[in-house]
PDB file of C-alpha atoms in Angstrom:
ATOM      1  CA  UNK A   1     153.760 114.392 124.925  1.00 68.00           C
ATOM      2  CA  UNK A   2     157.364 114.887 123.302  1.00 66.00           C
ATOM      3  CA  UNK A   3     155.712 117.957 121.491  1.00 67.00           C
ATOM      4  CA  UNK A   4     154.921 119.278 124.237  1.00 67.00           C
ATOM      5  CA  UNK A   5     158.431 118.832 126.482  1.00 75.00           C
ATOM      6  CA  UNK A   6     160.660 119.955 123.234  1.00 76.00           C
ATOM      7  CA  UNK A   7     161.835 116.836 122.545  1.00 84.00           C
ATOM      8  CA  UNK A   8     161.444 117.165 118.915  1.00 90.00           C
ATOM      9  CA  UNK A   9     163.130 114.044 117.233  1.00 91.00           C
ATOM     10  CA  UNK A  10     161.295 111.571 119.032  1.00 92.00           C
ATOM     11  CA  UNK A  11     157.948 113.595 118.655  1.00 91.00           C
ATOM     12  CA  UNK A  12     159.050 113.755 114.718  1.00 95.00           C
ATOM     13  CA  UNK A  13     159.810 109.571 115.041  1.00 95.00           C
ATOM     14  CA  UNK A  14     155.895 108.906 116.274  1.00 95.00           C
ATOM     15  CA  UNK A  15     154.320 111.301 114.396  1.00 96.00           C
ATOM     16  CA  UNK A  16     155.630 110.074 111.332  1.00 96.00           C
ATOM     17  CA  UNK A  17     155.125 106.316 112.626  1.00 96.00           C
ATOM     18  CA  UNK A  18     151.028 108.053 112.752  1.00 96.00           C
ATOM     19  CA  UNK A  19     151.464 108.946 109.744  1.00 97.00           C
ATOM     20  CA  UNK A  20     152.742 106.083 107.754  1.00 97.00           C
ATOM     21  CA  UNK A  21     149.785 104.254 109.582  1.00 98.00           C
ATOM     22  CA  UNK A  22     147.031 106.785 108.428  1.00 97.00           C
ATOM     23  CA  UNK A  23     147.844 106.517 104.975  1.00 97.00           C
ATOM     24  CA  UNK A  24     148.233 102.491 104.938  1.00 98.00           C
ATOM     25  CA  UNK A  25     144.382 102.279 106.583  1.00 98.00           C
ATOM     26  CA  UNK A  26     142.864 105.116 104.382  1.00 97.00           C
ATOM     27  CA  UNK A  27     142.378 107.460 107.581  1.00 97.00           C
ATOM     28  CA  UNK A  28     142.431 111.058 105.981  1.00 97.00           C
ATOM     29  CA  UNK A  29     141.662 113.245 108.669  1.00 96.00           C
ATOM     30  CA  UNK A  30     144.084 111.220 110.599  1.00 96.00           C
ATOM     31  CA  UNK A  31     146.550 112.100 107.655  1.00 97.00           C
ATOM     32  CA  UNK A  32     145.648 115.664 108.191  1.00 97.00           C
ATOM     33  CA  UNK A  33     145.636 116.331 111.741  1.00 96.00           C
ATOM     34  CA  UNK A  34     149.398 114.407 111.441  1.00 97.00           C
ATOM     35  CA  UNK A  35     150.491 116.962 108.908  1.00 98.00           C
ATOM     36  CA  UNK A  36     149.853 119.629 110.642  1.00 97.00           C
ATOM     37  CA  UNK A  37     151.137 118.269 114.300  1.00 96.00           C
ATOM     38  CA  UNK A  38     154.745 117.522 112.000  1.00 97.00           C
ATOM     39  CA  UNK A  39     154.628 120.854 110.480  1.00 97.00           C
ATOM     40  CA  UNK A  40     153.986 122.763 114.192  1.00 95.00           C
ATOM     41  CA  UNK A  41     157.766 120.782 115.035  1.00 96.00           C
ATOM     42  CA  UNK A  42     159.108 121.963 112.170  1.00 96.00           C
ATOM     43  CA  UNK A  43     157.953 125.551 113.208  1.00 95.00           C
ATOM     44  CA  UNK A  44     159.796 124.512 116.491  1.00 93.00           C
ATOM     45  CA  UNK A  45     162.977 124.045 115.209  1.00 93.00           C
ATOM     46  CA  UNK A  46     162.635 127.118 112.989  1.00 93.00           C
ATOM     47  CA  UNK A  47     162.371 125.644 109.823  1.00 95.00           C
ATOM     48  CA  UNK A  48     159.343 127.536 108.678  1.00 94.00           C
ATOM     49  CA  UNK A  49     159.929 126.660 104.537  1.00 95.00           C
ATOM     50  CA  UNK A  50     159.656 122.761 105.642  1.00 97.00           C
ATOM     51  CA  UNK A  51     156.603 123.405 108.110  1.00 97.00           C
ATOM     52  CA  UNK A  52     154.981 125.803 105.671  1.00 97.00           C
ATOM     53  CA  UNK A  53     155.107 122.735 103.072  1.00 98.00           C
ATOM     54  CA  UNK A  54     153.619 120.034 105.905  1.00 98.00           C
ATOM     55  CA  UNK A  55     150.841 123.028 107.103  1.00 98.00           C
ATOM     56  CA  UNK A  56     149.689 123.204 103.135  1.00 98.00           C
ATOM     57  CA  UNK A  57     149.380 119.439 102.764  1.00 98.00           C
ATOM     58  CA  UNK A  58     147.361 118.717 105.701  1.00 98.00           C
ATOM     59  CA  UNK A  59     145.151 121.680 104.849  1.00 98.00           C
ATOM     60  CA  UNK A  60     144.910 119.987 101.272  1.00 98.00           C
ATOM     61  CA  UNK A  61     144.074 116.934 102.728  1.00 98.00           C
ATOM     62  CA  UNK A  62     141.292 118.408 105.098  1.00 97.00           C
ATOM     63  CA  UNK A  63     139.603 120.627 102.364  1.00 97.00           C
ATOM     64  CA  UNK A  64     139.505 117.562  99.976  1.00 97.00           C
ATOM     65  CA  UNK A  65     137.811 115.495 102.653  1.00 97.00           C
ATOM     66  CA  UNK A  66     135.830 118.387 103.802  1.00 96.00           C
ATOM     67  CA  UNK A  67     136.778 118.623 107.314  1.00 96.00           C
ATOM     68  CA  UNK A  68     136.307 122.042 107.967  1.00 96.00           C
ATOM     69  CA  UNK A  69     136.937 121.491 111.875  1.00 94.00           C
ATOM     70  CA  UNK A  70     139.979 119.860 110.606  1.00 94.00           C
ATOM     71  CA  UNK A  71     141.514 122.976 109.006  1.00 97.00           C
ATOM     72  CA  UNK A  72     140.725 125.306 111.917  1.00 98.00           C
ATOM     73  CA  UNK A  73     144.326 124.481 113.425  1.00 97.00           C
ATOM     74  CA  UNK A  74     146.021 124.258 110.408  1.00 98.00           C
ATOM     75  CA  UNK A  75     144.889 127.752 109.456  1.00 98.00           C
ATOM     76  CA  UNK A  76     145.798 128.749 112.574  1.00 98.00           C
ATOM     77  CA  UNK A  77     149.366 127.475 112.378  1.00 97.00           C
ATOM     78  CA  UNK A  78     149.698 128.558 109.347  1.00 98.00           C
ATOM     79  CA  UNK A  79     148.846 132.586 110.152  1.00 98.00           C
ATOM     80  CA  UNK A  80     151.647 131.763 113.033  1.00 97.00           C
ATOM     81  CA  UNK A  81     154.004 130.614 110.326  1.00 96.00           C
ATOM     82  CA  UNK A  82     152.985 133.430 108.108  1.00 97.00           C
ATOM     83  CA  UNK A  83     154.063 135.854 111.290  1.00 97.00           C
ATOM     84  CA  UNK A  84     156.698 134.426 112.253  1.00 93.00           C
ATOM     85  CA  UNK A  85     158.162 135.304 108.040  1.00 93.00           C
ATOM     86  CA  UNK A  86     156.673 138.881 108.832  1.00 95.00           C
ATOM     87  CA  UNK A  87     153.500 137.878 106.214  1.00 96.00           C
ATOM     88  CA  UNK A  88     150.749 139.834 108.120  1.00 97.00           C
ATOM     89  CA  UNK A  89     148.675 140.205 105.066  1.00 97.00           C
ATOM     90  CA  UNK A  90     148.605 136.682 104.673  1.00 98.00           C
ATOM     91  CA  UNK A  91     148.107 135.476 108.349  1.00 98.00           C
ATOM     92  CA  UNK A  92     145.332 138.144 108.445  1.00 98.00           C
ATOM     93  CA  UNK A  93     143.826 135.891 105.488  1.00 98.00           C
ATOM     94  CA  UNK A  94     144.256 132.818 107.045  1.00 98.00           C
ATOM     95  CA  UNK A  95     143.092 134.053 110.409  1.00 98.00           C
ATOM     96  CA  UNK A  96     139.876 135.024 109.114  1.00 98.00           C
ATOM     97  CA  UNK A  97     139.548 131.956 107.144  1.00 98.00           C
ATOM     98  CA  UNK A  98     139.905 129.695 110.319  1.00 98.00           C
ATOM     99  CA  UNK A  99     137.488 132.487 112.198  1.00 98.00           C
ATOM    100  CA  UNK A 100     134.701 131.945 109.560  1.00 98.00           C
ATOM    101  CA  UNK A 101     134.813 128.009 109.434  1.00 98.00           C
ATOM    102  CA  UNK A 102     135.283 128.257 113.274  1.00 98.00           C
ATOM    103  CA  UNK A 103     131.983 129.880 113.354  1.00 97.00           C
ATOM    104  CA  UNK A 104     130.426 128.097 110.960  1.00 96.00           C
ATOM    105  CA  UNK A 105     130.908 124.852 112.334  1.00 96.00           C
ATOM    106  CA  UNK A 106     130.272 126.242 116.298  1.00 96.00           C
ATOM    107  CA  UNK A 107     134.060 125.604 116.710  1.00 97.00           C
ATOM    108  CA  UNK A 108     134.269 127.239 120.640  1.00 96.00           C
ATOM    109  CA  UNK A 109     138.093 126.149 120.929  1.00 96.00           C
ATOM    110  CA  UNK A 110     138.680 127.483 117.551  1.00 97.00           C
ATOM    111  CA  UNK A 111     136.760 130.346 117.909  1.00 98.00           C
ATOM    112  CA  UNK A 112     138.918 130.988 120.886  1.00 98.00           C
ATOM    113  CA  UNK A 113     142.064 130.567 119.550  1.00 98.00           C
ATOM    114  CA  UNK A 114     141.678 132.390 116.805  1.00 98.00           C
ATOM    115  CA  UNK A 115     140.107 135.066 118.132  1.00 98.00           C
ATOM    116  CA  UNK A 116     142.759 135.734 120.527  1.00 98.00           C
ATOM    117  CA  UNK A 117     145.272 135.245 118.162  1.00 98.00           C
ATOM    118  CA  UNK A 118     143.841 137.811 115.364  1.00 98.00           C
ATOM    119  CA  UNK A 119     142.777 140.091 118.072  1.00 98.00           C
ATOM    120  CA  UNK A 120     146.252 140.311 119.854  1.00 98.00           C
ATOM    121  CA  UNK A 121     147.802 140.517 116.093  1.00 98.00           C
ATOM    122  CA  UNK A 122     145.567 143.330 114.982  1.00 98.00           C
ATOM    123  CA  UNK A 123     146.122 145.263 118.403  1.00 98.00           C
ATOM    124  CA  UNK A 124     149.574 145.194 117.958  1.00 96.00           C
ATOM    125  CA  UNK A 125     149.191 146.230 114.357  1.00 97.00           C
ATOM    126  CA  UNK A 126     147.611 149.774 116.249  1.00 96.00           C
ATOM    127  CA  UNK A 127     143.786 148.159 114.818  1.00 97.00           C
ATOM    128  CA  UNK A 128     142.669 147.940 118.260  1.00 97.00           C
ATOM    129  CA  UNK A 129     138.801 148.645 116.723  1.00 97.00           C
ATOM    130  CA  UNK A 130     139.234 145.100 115.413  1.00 98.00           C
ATOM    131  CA  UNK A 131     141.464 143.835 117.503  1.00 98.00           C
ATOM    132  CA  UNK A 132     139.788 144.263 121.370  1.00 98.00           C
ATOM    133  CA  UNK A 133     136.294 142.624 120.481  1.00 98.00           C
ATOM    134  CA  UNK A 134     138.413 140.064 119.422  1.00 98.00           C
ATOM    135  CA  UNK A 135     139.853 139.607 122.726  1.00 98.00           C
ATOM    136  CA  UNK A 136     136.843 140.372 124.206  1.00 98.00           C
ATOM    137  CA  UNK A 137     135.195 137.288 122.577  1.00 97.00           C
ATOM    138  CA  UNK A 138     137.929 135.400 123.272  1.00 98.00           C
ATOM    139  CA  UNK A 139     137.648 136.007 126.777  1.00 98.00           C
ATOM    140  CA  UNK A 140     133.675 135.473 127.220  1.00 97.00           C
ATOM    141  CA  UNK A 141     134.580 131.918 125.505  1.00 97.00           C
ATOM    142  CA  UNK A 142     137.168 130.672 128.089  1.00 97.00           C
ATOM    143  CA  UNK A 143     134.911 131.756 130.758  1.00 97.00           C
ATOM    144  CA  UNK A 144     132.312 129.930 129.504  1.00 97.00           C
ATOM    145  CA  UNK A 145     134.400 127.350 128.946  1.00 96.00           C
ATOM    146  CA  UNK A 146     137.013 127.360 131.659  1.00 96.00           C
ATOM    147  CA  UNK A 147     139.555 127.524 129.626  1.00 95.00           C
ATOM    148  CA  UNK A 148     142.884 127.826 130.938  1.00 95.00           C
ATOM    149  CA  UNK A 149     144.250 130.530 128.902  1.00 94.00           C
ATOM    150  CA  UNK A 150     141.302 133.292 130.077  1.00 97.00           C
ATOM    151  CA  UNK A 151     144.478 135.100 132.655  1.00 97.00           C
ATOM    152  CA  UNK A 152     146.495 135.594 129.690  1.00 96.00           C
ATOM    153  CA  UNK A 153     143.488 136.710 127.442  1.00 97.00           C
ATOM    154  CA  UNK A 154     142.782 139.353 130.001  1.00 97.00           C
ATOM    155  CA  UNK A 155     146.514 140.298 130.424  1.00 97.00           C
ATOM    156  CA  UNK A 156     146.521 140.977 126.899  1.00 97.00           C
ATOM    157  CA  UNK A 157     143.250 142.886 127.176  1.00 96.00           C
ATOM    158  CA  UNK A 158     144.721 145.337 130.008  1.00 96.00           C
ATOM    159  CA  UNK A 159     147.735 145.555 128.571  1.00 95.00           C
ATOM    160  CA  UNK A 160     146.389 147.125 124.753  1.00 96.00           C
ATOM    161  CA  UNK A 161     143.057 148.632 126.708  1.00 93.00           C
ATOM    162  CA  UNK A 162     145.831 150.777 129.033  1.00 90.00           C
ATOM    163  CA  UNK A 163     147.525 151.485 125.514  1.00 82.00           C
ATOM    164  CA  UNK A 164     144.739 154.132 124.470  1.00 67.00           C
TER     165      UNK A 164
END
């Protein structure tokens, strides 16, 4: 909820509260998901060195344990943080990564999100053969779904179809 409305230091105050109360009951995937919610408000605040180091411990955490569902997001985040430094090579590796366990595990949410995010990031790297059945996937999801982000998904879509 603080996430969400930019309040950042209180968001930081219960996530690490979650945390500290992961670790002390043993709740890994807890401890992961927390990781990566702390790392997404460092990311906020433009510290991308700090939420880069969060992002690789929660994946850590989530590969030891084996939730693969688990490091979806984090994957995801991270090919945002890896963006955001002008890393495309590497947020192309860690999209796919997150698109392969995504479909492996019959993700829909993450097979969403990462579609639309590696299809919109390929498109604007001029790879629209990639890049629009991306979208296009990403769109048939949220309509099957009714997911609120399908408008924007076919903005996007118009927008780099109208490109050609």
């Amino acid at each position: 909820m603080y996430h969400a409305r930019g309040d950042y230091d209180q968001a930081l105050k219960y996530y690490q509260q979650s945390l500290s109360i992961s670790r002390e009951i043993g709740d890994k995937a807890g401890e992961g998901a927390t990781l990566n919610n702390i790392g997404q408000i460092y990311k906020a605040r433009g510290d991308y060195e700090q939420a880069l180091n969060y992002l690789q411990e929660s994946l850590s955490i989530s590969r030891e344990i084996g939730d693969r569902a688990g490091m979806i997001p984090t994957l995801h985040n991270m090919a945002h943080l890896h963006i955001q430094n002008g890393q495309v090579e590497e947020a192309l590796k860690k999209f796919i990564e997150a698109l392969q366990l995504a479909r492996e595990t019959r993700n829909a949410e993450g097979m969403l999100n990462v579609s639309r995010s590696m299809g919109i990031l390929l498109c604007q790297l001029g790879n629209k053969k990639e890049g629009l059945p991306l979208l296009r996937q990403a769109l048939q999801l949220g309509r099957a779904m009714g997911h609120p982000g399908v408008a924007q998904i076919e903005a996007f879509l118009r927008q780099f179809e109208e490109e050609d």
